[in-house]
PDB file of C-alpha atoms in Angstrom:
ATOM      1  CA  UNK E   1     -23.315  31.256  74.881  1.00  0.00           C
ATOM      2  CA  UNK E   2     -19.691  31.689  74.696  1.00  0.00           C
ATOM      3  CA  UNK E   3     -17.330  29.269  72.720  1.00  0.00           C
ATOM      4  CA  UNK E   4     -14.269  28.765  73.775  1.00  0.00           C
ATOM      5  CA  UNK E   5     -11.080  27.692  71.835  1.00  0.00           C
ATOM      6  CA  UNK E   6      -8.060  25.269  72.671  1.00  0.00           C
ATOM      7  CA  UNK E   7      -4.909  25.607  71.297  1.00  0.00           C
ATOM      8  CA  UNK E   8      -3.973  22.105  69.418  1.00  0.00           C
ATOM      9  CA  UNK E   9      -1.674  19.826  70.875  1.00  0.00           C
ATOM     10  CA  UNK E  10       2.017  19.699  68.692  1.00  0.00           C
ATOM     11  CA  UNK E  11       1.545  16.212  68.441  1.00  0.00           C
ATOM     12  CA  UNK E  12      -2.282  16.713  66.743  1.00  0.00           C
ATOM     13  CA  UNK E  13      -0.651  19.948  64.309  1.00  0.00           C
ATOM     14  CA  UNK E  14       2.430  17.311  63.405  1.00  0.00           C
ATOM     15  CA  UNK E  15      -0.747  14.496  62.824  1.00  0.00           C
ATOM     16  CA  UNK E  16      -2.836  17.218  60.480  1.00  0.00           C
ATOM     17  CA  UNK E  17       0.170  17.793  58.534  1.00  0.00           C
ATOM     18  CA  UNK E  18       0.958  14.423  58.042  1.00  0.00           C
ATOM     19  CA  UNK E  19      -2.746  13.915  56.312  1.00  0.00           C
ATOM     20  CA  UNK E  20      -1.995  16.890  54.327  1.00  0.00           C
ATOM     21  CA  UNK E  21       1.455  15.817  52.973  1.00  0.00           C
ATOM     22  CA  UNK E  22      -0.024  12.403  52.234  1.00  0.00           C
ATOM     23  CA  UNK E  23      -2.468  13.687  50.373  1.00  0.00           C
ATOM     24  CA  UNK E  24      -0.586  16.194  48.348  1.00  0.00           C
ATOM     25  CA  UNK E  25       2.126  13.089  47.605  1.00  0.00           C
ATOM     26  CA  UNK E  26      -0.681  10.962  46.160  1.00  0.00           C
ATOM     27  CA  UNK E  27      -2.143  14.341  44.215  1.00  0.00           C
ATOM     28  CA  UNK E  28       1.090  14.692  43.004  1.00  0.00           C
ATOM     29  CA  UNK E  29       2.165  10.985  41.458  1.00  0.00           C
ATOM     30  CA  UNK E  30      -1.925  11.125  39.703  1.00  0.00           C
ATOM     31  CA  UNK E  31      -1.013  14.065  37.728  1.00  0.00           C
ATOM     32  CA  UNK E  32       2.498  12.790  36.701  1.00  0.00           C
ATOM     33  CA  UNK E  33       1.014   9.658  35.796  1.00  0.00           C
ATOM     34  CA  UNK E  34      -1.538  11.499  33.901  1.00  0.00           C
ATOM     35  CA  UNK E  35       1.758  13.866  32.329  1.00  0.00           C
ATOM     36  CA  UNK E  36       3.407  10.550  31.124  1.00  0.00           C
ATOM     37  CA  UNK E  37       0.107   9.523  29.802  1.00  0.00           C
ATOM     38  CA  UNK E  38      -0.167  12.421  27.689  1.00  0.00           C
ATOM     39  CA  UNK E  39       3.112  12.518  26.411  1.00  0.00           C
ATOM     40  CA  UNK E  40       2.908   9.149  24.927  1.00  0.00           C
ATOM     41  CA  UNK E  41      -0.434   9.681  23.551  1.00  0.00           C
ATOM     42  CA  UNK E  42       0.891  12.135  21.638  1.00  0.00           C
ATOM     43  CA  UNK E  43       4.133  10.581  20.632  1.00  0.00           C
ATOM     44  CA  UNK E  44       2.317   7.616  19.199  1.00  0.00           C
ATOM     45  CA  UNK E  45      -0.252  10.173  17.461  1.00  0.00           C
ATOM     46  CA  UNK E  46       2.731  11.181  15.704  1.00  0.00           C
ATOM     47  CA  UNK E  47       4.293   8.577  15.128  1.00  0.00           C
ATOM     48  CA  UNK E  48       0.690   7.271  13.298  1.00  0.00           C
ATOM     49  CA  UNK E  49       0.707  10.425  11.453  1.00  0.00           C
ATOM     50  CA  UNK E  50       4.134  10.349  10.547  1.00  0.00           C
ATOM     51  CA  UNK E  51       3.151   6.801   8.931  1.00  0.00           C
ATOM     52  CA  UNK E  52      -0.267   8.218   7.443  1.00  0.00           C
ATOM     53  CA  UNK E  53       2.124  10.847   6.087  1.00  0.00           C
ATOM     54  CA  UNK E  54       4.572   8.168   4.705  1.00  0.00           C
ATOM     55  CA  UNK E  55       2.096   5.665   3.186  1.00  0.00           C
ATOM     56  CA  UNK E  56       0.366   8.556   1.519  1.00  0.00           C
ATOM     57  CA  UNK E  57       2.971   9.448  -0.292  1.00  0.00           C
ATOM     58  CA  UNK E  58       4.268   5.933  -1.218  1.00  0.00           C
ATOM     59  CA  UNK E  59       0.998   5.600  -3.384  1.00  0.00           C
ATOM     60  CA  UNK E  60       1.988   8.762  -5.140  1.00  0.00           C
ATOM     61  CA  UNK E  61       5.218   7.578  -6.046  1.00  0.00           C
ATOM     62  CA  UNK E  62       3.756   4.270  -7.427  1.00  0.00           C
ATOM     63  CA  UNK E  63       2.499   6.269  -9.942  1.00  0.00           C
ATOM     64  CA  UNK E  64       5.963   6.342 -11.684  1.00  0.00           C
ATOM     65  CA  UNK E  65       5.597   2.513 -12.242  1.00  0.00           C
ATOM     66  CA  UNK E  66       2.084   2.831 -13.766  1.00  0.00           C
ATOM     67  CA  UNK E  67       3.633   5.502 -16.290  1.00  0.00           C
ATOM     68  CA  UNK E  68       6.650   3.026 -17.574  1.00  0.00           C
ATOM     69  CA  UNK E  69       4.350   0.225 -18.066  1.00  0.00           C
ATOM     70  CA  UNK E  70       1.984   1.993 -20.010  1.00  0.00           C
ATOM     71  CA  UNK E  71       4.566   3.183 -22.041  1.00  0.00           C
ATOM     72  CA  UNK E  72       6.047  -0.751 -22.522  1.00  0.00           C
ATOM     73  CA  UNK E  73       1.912  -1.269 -23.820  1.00  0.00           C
ATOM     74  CA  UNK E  74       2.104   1.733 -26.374  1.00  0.00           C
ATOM     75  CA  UNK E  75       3.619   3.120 -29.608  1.00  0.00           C
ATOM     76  CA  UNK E  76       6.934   1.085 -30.261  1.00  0.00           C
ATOM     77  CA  UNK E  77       6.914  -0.691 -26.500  1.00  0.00           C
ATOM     78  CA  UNK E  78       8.206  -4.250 -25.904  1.00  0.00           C
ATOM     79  CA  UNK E  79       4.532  -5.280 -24.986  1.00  0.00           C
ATOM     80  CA  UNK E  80       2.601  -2.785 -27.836  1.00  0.00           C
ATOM     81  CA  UNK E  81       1.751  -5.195 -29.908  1.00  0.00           C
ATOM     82  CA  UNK E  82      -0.690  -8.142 -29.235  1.00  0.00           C
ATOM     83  CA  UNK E  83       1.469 -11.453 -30.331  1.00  0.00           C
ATOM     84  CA  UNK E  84       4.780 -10.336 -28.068  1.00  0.00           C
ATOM     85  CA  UNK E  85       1.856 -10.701 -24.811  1.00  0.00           C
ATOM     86  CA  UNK E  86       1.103 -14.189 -25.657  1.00  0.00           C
ATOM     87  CA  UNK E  87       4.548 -15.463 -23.952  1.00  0.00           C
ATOM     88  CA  UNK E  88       6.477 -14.170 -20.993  1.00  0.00           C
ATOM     89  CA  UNK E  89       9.011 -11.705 -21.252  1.00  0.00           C
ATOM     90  CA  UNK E  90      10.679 -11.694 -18.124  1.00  0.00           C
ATOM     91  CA  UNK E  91      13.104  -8.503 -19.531  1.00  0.00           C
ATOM     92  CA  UNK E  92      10.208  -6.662 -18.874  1.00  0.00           C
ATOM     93  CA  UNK E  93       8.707  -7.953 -15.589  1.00  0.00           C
ATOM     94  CA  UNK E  94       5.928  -9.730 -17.324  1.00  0.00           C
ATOM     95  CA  UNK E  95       3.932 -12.597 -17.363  1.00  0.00           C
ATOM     96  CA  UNK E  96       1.738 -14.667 -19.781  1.00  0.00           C
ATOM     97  CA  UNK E  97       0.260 -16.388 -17.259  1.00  0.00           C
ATOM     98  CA  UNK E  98      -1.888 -15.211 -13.982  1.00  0.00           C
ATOM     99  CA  UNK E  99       0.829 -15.129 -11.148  1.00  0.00           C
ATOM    100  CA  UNK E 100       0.082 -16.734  -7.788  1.00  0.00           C
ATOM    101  CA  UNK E 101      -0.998 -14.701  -4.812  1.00  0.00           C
ATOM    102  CA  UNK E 102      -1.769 -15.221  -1.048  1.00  0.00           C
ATOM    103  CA  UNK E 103      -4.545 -14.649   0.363  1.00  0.00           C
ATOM    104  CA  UNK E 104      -4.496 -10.553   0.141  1.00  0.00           C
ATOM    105  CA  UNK E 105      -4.388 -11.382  -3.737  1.00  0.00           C
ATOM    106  CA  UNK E 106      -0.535  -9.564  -3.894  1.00  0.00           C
ATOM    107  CA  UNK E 107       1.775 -12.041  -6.212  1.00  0.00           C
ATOM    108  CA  UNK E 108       4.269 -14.150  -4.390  1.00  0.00           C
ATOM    109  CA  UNK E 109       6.703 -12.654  -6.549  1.00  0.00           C
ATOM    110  CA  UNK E 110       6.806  -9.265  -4.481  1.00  0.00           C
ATOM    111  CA  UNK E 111       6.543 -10.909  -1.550  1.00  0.00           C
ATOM    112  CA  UNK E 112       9.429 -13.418  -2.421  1.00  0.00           C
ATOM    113  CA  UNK E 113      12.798 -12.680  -3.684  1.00  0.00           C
ATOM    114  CA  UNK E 114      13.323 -16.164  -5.312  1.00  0.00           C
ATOM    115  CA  UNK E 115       9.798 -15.934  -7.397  1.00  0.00           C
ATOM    116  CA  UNK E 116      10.289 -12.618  -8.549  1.00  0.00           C
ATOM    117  CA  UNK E 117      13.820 -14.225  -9.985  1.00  0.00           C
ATOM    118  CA  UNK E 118      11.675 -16.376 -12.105  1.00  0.00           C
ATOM    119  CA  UNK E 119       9.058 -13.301 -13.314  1.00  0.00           C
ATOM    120  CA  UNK E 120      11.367 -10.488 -13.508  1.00  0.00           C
ATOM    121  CA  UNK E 121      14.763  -8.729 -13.191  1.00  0.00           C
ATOM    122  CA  UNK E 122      15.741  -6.466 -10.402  1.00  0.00           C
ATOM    123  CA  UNK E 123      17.423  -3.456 -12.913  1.00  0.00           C
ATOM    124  CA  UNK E 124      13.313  -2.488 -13.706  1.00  0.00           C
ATOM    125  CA  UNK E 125      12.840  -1.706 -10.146  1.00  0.00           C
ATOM    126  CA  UNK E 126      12.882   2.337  -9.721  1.00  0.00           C
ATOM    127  CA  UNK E 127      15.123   3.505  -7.294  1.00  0.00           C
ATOM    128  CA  UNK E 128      15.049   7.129  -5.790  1.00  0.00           C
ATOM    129  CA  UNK E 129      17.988   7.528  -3.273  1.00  0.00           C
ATOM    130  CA  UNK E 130      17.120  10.881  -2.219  1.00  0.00           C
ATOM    131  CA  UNK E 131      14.110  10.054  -1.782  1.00  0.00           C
ATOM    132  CA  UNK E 132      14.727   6.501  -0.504  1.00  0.00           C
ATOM    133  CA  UNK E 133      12.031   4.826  -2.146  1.00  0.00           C
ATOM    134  CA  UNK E 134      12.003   1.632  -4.225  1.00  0.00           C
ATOM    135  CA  UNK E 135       9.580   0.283  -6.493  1.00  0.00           C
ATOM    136  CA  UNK E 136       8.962  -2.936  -7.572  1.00  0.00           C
ATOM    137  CA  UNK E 137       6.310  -4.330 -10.546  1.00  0.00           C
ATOM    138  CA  UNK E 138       5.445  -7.714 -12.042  1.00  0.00           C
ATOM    139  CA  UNK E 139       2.895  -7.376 -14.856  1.00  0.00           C
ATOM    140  CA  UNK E 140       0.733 -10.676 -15.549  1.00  0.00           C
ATOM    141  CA  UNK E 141      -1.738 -11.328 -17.530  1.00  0.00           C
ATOM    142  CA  UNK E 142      -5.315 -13.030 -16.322  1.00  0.00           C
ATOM    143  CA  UNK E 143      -5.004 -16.364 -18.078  1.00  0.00           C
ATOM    144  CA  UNK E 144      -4.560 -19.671 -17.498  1.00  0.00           C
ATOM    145  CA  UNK E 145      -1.348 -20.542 -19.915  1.00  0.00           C
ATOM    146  CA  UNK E 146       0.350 -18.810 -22.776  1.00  0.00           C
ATOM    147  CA  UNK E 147      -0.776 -18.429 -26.294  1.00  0.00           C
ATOM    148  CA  UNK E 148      -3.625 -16.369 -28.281  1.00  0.00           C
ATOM    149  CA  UNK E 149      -6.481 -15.732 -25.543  1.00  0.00           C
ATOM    150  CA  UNK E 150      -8.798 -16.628 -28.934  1.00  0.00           C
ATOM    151  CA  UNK E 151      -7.821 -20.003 -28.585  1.00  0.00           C
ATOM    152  CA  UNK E 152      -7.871 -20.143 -24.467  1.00  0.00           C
ATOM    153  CA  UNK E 153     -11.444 -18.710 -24.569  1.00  0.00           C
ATOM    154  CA  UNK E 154     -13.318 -17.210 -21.623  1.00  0.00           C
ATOM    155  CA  UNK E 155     -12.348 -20.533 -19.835  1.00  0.00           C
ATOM    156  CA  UNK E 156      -9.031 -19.646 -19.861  1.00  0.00           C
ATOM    157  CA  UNK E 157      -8.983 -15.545 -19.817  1.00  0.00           C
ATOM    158  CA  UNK E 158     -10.409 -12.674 -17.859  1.00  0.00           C
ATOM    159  CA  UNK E 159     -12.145 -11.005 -20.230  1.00  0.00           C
ATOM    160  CA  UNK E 160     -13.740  -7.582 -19.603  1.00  0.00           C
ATOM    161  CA  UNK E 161     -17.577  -6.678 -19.943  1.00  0.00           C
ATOM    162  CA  UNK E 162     -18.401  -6.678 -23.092  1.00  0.00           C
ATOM    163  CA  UNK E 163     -19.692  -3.017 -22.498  1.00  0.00           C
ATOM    164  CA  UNK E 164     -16.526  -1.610 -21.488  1.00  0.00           C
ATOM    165  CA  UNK E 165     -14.995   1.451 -22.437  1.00  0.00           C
ATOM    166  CA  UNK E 166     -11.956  -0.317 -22.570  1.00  0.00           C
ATOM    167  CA  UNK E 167     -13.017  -2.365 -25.851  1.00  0.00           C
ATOM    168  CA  UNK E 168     -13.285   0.995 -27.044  1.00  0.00           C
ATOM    169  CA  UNK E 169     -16.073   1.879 -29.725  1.00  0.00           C
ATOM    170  CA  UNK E 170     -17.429  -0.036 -32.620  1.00  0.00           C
ATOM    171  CA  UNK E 171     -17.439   1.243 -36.514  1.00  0.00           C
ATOM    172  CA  UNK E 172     -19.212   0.488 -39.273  1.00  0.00           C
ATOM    173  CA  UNK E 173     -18.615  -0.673 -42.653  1.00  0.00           C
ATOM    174  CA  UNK E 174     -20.972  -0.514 -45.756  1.00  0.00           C
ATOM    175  CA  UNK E 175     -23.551  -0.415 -43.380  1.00  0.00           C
ATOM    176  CA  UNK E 176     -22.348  -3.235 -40.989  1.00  0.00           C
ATOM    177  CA  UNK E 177     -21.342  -2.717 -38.059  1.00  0.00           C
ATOM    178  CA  UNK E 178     -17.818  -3.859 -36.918  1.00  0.00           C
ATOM    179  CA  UNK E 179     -17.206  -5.175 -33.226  1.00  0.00           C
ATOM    180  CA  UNK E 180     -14.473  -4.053 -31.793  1.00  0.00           C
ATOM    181  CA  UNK E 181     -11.055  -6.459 -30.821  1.00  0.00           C
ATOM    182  CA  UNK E 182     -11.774  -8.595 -27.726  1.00  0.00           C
ATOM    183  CA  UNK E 183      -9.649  -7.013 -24.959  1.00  0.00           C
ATOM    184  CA  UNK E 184      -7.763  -8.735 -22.354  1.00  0.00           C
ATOM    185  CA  UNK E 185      -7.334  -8.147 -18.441  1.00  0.00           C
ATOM    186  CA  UNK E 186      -3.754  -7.197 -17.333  1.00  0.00           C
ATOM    187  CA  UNK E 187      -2.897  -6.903 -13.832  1.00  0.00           C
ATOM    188  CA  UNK E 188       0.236  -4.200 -12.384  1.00  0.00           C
ATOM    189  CA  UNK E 189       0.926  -5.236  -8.975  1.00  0.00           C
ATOM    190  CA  UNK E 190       3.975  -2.672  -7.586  1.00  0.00           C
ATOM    191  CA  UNK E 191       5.385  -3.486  -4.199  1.00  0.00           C
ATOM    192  CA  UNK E 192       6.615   0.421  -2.887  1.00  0.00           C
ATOM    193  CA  UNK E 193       9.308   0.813  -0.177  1.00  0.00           C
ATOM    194  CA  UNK E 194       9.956   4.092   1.434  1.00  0.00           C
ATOM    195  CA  UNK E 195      11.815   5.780   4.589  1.00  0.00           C
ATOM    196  CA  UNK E 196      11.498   3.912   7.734  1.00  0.00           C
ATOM    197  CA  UNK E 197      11.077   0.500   5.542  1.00  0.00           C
ATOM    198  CA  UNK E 198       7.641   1.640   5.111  1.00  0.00           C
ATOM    199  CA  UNK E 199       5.727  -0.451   2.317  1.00  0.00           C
ATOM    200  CA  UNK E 200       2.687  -0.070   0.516  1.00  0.00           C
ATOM    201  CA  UNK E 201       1.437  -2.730  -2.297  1.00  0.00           C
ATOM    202  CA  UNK E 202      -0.877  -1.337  -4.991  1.00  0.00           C
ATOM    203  CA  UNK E 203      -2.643  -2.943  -7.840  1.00  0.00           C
ATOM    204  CA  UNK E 204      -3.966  -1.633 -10.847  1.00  0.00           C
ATOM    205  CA  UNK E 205      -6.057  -3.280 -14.153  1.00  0.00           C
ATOM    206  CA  UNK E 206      -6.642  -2.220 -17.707  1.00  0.00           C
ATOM    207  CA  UNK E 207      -7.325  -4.380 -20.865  1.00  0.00           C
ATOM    208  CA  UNK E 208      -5.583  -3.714 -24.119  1.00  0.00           C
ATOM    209  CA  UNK E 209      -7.016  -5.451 -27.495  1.00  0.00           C
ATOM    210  CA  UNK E 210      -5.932  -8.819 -27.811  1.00  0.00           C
ATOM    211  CA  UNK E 211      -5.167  -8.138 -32.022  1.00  0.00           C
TER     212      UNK E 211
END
């Protein structure tokens, strides 16, 4: 049995390579398609990294706030000693009273310009131009109104546990033991704005003795 073979036609080789150009066109737009896909996966996996990156080191540098107001709460600070935190001092970006919040519990008065006018001054924020980042605190303490948090009571203070480290350690006297100061809750709240007007708000507690 003997096959035999016909040259095709020219208008059946110009059809075949019509199919074939077709299909190489539509090859050809999936993988650029899939190209720009790929390139702007990437570029916004940078970009998110690039954020990560910026964030990350925004908390760092909120550190720097945490270390001045300590330093206002000890030795010969504005806020060392107990009676000066009974009122506001608004010199040093603090309040007697619990500031309001919204609903992510950060104080209007980083949020708002005109509220932190009535909590603080602007010359405490920390300013880095080289590394173009700017911090801004408000300090406020968890009560209810100003004066001796003896007198406003657990009704009208956040108190810590009375098995805190932050009461610090009972002594004793002739036998007697001596409780230590009641200590009262202080909230930092720092608002941190970096390159690319990232921001990052952070919040931090301790308790000082209230004597």
């Amino acid at each position: 049995m003997s096959l035999s073979r016909r040259p095709l036609s020219r208008s059946a080789r110009r059809q075949q390579r019509g199919v074939v150009l077709l299909f190489a066109l539509v090859v050809l737009v999936i993988l650029l398609a899939g190209g720009v896909a790929v390139v702007r996966s990437m570029n916004a996996s940078l970009s998110s990294a690039g954020n990560l990156a910026f964030k990350r080191d925004l908390v760092n540098q909120g550190e720097r706030a945490v270390a001045r107001v300590m330093s206002t709460f000890d030795g010969n600070g504005v806020l060392a000693q107990a009676n000066a935190r009974q009122d506001s001092n608004k010199a040093a970006n603090y309040s007697a009273v619990a500031l309001e919040t919204n609903g992510q519990g950060v104080p209007m008065a980083l949020l708002n310009n005109a509220a932190f006018g009535a909590v603080g001054v602007d010359t405490n924020d920390i300013n880095d131009t080289a590394a173009q980042v700017n911090i801004r605190y408000v300090i406020d303490r968890l009560c209810n109104d100003t004066g001796p948090s003896g007198v406003l009571g657990a009704a009208g203070c956040v108190f810590p546990p009375s098995n805190s480290d932050v009461r610090g350690g009972s002594s004793q006297e002739g036998g007697t033991r001596i409780p230590p100061p009641p200590s009262i809750t202080y909230r930092l709240s720092m608002r941190v704005t970096g390159p690319r007007d990232t921001q990052v708000f952070l919040q931090a507690s301790f308790a000082r003795p209230d004597q």
